[in-house]
GROMACS .gro file of C-alpha atoms in nm:
model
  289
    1UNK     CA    1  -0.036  -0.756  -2.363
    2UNK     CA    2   0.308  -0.863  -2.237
    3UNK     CA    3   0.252  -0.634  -1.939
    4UNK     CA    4  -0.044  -0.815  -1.864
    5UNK     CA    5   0.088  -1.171  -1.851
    6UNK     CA    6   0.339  -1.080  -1.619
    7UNK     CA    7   0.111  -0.874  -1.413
    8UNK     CA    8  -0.069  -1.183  -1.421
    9UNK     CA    9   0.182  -1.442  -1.372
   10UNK     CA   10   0.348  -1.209  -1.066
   11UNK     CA   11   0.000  -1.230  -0.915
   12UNK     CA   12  -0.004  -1.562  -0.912
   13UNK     CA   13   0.330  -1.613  -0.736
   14UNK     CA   14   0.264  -1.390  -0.494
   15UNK     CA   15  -0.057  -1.526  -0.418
   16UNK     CA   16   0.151  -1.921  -0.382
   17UNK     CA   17   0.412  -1.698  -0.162
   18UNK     CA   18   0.161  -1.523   0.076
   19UNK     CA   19   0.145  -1.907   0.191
   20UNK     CA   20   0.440  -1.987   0.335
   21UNK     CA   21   0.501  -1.987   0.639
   22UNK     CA   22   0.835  -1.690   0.684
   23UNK     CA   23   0.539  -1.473   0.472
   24UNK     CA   24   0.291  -1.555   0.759
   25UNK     CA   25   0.545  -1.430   1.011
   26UNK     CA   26   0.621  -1.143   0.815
   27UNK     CA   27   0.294  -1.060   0.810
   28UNK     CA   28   0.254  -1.118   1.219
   29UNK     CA   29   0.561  -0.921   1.326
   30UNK     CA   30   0.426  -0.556   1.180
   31UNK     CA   31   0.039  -0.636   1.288
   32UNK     CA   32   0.215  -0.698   1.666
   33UNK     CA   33   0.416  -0.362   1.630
   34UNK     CA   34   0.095  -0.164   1.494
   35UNK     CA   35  -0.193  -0.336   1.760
   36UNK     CA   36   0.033  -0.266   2.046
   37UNK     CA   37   0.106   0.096   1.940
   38UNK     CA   38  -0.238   0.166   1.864
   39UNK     CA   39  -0.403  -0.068   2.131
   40UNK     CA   40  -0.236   0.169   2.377
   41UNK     CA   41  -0.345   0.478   2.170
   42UNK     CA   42  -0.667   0.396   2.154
   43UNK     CA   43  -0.688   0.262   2.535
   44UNK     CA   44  -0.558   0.563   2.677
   45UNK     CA   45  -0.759   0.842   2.461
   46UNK     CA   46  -1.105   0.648   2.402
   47UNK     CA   47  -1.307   0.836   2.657
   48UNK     CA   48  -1.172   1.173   2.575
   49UNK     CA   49  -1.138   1.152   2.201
   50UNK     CA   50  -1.557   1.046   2.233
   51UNK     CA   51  -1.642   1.360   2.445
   52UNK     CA   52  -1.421   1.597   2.241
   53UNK     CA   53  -1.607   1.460   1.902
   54UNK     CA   54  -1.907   1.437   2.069
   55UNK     CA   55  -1.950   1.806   2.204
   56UNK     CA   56  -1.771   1.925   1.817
   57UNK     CA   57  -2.048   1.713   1.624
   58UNK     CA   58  -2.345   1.876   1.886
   59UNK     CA   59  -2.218   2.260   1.817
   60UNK     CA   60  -2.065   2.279   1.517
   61UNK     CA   61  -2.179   2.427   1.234
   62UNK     CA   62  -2.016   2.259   0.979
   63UNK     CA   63  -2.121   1.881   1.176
   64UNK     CA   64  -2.466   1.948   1.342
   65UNK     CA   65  -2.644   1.900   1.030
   66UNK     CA   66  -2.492   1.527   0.975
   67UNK     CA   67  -2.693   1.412   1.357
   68UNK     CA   68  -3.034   1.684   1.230
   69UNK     CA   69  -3.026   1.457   0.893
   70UNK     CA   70  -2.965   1.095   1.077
   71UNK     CA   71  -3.277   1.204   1.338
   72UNK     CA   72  -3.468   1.339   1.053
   73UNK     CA   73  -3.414   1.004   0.867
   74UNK     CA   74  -3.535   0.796   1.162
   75UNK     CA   75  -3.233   0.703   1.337
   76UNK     CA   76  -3.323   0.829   1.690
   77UNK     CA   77  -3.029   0.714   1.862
   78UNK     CA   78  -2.828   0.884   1.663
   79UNK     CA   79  -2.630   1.073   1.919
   80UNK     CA   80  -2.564   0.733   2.093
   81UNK     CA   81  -2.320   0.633   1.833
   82UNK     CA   82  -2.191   0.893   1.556
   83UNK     CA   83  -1.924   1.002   1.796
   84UNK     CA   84  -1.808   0.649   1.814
   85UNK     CA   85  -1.851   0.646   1.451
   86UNK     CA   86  -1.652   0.896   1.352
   87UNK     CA   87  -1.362   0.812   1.596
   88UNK     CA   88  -1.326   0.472   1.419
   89UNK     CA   89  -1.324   0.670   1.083
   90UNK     CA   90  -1.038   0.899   1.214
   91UNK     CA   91  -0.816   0.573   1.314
   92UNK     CA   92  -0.906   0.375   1.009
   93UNK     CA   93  -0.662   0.567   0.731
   94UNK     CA   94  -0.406   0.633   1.062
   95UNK     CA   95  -0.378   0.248   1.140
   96UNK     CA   96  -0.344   0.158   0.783
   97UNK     CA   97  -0.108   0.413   0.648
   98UNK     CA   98   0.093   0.346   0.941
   99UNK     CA   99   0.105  -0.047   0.888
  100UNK     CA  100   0.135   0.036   0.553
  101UNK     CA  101   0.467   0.265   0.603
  102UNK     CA  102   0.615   0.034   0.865
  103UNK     CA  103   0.586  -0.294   0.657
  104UNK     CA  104   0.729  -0.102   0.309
  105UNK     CA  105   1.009   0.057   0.543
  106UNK     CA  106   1.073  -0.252   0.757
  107UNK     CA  107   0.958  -0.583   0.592
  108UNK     CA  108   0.945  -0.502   0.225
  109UNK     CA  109   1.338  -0.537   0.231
  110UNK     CA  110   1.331  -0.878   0.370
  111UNK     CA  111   1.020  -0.990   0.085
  112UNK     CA  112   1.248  -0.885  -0.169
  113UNK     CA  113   1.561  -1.063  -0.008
  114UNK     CA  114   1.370  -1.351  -0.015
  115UNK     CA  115   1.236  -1.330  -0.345
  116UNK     CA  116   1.581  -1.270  -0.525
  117UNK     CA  117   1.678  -1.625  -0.402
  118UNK     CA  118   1.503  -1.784  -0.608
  119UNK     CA  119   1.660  -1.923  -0.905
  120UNK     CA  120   1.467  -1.671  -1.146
  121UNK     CA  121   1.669  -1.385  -1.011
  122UNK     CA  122   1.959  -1.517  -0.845
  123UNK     CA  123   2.179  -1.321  -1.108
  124UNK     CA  124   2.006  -0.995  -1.040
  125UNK     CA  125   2.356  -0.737  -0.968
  126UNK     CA  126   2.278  -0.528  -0.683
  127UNK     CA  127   2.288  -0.131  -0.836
  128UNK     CA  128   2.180   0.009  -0.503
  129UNK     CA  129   2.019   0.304  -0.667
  130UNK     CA  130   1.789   0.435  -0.294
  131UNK     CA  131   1.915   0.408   0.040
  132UNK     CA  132   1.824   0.435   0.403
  133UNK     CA  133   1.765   0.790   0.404
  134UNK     CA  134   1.627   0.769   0.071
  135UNK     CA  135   1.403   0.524   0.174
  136UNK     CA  136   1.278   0.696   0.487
  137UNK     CA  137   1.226   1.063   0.318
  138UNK     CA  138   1.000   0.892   0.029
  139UNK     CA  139   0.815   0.661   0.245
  140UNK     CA  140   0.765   0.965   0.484
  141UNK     CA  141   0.674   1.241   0.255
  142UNK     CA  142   0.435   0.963   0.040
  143UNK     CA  143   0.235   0.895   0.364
  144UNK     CA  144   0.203   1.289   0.428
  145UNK     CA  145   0.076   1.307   0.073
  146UNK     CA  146  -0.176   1.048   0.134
  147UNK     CA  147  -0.318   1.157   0.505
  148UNK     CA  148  -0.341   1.475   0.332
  149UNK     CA  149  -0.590   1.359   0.084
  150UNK     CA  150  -0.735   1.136   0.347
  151UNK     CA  151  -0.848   1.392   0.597
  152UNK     CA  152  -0.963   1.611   0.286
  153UNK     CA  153  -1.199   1.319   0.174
  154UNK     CA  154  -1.255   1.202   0.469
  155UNK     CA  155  -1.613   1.387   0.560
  156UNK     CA  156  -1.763   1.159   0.232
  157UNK     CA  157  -1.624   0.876   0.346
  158UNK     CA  158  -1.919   0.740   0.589
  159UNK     CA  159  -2.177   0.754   0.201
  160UNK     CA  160  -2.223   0.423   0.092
  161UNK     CA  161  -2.086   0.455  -0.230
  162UNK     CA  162  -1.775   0.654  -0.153
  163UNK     CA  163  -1.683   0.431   0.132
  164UNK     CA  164  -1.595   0.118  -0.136
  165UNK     CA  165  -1.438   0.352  -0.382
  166UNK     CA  166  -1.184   0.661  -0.202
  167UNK     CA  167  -1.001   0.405   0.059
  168UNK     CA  168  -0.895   0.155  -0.264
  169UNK     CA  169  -0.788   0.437  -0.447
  170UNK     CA  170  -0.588   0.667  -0.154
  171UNK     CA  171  -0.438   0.274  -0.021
  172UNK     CA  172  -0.365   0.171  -0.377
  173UNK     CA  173  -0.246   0.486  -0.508
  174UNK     CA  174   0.016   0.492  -0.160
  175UNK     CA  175   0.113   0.076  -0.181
  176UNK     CA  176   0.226   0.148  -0.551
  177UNK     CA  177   0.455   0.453  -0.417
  178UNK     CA  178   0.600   0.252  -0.140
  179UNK     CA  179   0.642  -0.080  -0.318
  180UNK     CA  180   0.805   0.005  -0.597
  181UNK     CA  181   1.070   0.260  -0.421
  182UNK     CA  182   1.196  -0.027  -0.173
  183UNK     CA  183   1.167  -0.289  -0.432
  184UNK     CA  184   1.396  -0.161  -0.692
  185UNK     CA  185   1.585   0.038  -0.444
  186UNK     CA  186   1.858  -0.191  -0.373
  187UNK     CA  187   1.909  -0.379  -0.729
  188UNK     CA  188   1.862  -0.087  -0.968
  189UNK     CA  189   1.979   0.191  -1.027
  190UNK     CA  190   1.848   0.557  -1.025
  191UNK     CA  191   1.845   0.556  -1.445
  192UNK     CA  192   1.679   0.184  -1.430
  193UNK     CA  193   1.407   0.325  -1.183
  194UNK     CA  194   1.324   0.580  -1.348
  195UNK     CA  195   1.312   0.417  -1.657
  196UNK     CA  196   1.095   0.125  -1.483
  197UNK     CA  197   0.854   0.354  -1.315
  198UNK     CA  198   0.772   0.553  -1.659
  199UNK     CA  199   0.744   0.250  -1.825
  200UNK     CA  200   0.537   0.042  -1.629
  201UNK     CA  201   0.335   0.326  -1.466
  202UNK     CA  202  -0.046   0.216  -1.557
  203UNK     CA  203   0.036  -0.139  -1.461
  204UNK     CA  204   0.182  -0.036  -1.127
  205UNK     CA  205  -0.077   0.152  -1.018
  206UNK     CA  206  -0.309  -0.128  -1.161
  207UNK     CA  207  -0.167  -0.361  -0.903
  208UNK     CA  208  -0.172  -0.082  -0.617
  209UNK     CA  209  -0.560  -0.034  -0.648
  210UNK     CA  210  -0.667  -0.420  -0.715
  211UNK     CA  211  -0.429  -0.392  -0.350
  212UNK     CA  212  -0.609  -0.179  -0.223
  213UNK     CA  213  -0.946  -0.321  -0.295
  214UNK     CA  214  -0.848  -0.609  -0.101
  215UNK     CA  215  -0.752  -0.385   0.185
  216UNK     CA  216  -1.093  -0.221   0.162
  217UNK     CA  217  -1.249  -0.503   0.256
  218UNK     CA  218  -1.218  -0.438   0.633
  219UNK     CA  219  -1.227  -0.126   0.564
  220UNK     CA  220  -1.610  -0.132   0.456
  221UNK     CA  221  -1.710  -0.338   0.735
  222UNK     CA  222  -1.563  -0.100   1.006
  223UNK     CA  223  -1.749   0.176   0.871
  224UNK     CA  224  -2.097   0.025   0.780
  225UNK     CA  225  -2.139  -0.260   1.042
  226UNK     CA  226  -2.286  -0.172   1.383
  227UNK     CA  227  -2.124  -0.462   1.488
  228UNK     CA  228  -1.768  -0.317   1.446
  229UNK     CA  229  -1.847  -0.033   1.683
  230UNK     CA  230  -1.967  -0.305   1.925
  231UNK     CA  231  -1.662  -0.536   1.921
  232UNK     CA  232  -1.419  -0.288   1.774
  233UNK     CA  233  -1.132  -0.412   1.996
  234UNK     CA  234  -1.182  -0.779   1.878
  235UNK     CA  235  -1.282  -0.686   1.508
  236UNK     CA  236  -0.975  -0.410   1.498
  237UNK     CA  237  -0.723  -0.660   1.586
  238UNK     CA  238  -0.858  -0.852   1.317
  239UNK     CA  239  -0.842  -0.628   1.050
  240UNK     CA  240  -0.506  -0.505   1.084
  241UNK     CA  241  -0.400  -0.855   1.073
  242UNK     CA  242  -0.610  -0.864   0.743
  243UNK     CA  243  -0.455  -0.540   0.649
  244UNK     CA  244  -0.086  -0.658   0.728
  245UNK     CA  245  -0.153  -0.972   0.538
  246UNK     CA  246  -0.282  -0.849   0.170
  247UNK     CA  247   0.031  -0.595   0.243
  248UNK     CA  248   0.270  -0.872   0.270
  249UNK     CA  249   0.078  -1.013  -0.035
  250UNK     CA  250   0.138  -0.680  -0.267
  251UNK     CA  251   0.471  -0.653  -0.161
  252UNK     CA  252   0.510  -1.044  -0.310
  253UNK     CA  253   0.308  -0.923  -0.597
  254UNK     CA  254   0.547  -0.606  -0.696
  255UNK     CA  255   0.877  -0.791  -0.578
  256UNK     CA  256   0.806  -1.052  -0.888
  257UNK     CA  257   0.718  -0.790  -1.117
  258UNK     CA  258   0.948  -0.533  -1.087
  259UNK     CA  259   1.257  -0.768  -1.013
  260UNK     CA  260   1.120  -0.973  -1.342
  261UNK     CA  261   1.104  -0.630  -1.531
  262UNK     CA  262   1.437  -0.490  -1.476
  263UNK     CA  263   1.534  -0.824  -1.549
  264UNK     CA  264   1.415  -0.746  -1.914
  265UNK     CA  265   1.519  -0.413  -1.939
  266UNK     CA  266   1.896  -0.497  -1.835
  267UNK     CA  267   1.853  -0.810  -2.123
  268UNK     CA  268   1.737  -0.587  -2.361
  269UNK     CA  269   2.008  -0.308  -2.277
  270UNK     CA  270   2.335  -0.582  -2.348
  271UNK     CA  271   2.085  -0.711  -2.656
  272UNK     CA  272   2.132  -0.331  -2.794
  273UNK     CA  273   2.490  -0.268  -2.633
  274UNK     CA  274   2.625  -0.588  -2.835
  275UNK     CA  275   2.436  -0.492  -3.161
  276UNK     CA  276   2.617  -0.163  -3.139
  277UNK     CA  277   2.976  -0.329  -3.043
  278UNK     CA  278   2.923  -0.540  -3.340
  279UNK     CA  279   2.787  -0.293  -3.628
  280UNK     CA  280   3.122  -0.113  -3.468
  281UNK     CA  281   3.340  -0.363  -3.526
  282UNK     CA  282   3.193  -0.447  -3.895
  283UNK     CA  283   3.228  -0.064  -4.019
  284UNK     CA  284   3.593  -0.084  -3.875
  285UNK     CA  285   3.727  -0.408  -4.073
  286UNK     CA  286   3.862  -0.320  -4.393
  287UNK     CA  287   3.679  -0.397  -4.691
  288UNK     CA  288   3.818  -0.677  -4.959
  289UNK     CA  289   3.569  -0.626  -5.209
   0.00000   0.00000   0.00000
C-alpha cells in the first residue's frame, strides 16, 4: 500500500514538473536531435525503401497473402498504400527506441540533477554505483533486447487489438530498464540498486507500462489513421515531440520515486545500524544487579 502512495504521489510531481519550462526544453532538445536524424533518413530512402517493400509484399510468400486478404475484404486499393504502411510500421519502434535511448543516455542525467535540488533530497550522498560506460553498455544492450522483440512482433502489430497492447508493453517494459539504471546510477550504489530494483520491481514496471500507454497514443494513430500516411511528415514531427515529452515526463516520474526510495532504504539501514550499535553497547556494560 505504501508502494502505492508513493507511486502515486511521484506521479503527481512529475506530472507538476513536466510543466516547467527547463522540462519543456528538455523535452525539445532530444525531439530536434531525433527529427533531424530521421527527417534526413527518411528523406533520402523514402522512394527506395517503398519500391523494395513494395516488390517483397507482391512476391513473397510469407507477405502476398496480407494484400490477397485486404482485396478479398474489399479494400481495392490496397496495393496503393500497404507499402507505405508498412514503412511507417518499420520506423515507428526505430524512432521511439532511439528517442527513447538518447533522452535516458543524454537528458535523464540532467532530470535527476534537477530533481535532487530540491529540498526533499538535497542530502542524498552521491554513491556513484554506474558510470559512463556502464551507462552506455546497459542502455545499448536494453534497446537490442527490445528491437529484438519488436521486429519479432512486429508482423501482428498492424491487428487492431495488438496494435494498443505490444507497443505499451515493449516501450514500458524498455523506459523501466533505462530509467531506473541512470536514475540511481549516480547516488546509489551497486548493493542499493540491486536491492532497489528487487524490491520495487512490480511497481517499476507498473510505472514503465502506464508510460508506455501514454506513448502509445501516437503510436495507434500512425498505424490506424489514413490520415497519418497522408501527412506523415507533419503528423511524425508531431509525435516524436509527443513521444519526447511523456519521456521527459517518466523520467520525472521515476527520478521522485526511486530518489524518494533509496531515501528510505538508507533511513531504514542507520535505523537498524544504530539498533545494533546500541544492543552492542548494552551487552558490553557490566551488570550491577
Amino acid at each position: 500500500m505504501e508502494d502505492l502512495q508513493q507511486v502515486i504521489k511521484s506521479f503527481g510531481l512529475a506530472l507538476v514538473g513536466t510543466m516547467h519550462p527547463r522540462m519543456m526544453w528538455l523535452s525539445l532538445r532530444p525531439f530536434l536531435i531525433v527529427s533531424v536524424l530521421w527527417g534526413c533518413t527518411i528523406w533520402l530512402t523514402w522512394t527506395p525503401a517503398l519500391e523494395m517493400l513494395s516488390t517483397f509484399l507482391t512476391t513473397s510468400m510469407f507477405t502476398s497473402w496480407i494484400q490477397d486478404g485486404l482485396i478479398w475484404a474489399g479494400f481495392e486499393n490496397a496495393r496503393a498504400w500497404i507499402a507505405p504502411l508498412f514503412f511507417v510500421m518499420l520506423l515507428i519502434p526505430l524512432i521511439c527506441i532511439s528517442l527513447l535511448v538518447l533522452i535516458a543516455f543524454t537528458t535523464v542525467p540532467a532530470i535527476v540533477k534537477t530533481v535532487v535540488r530540491q529540498s526533499a533530497y538535497k542530502d542524498l550522498e552521491c554513491k556513484r554505483g554506474g558510470g559512463l560506460l556502464g551507462s552506455l553498455f546497459y542502455t545499448l544492450w536494453s534497446a537490442l533486447i527490445c528491437l529484438a522483440l519488436v521486429m519479432l512482433t512486429l508482423p501482428v502489430w498492424w491487428m487492431p487489438p495488438l496494435v494498443a497492447v505490444l507497443p505499451p508493453l515493449l516501450w514500458g517494459w524498455l523506459t523501466m530498464r533505462l530509467m531506473s539504471y541512470d536514475v540511481l546510477a549516480k547516488h546509489a550504489s551497486v548493493e542499493e540498486c540491486h536491492l532497489l530494483l528487487e524490491k520495487y520491481r512490480w511497481s517499476l514496471l507498473s510505472m514503465g507500462i502506464v508510460s508506455g500507454l501514454l506513448g502509445a497514443v501516437p503510436t495507434f494513430f500512425w498505424a490506424t489513421s489514413a490520415l497519418a500516411l497522408v501527412l506523415f511528415p507533419v503528423v511524425s514531427f508531431i509525435a516524436v515531440w509527443i513521444y519526447s515529452l511523456i519521456f521527459v515526463f517518466a523520467a520525472l516520474w521515476f527520478s521522485h520515486f526511486l530518489l524518494a526510495a533509496l531515501k528510505e532504504l538508507r533511513r531504514e539501514e542507520l535505523e537498524k545500524a544504530l539498533t545494533v550499535e546500541t544492543r552492542v553497547i548494552e551487552s558490553e556494560l557490566p551488570y550491577h544487579g
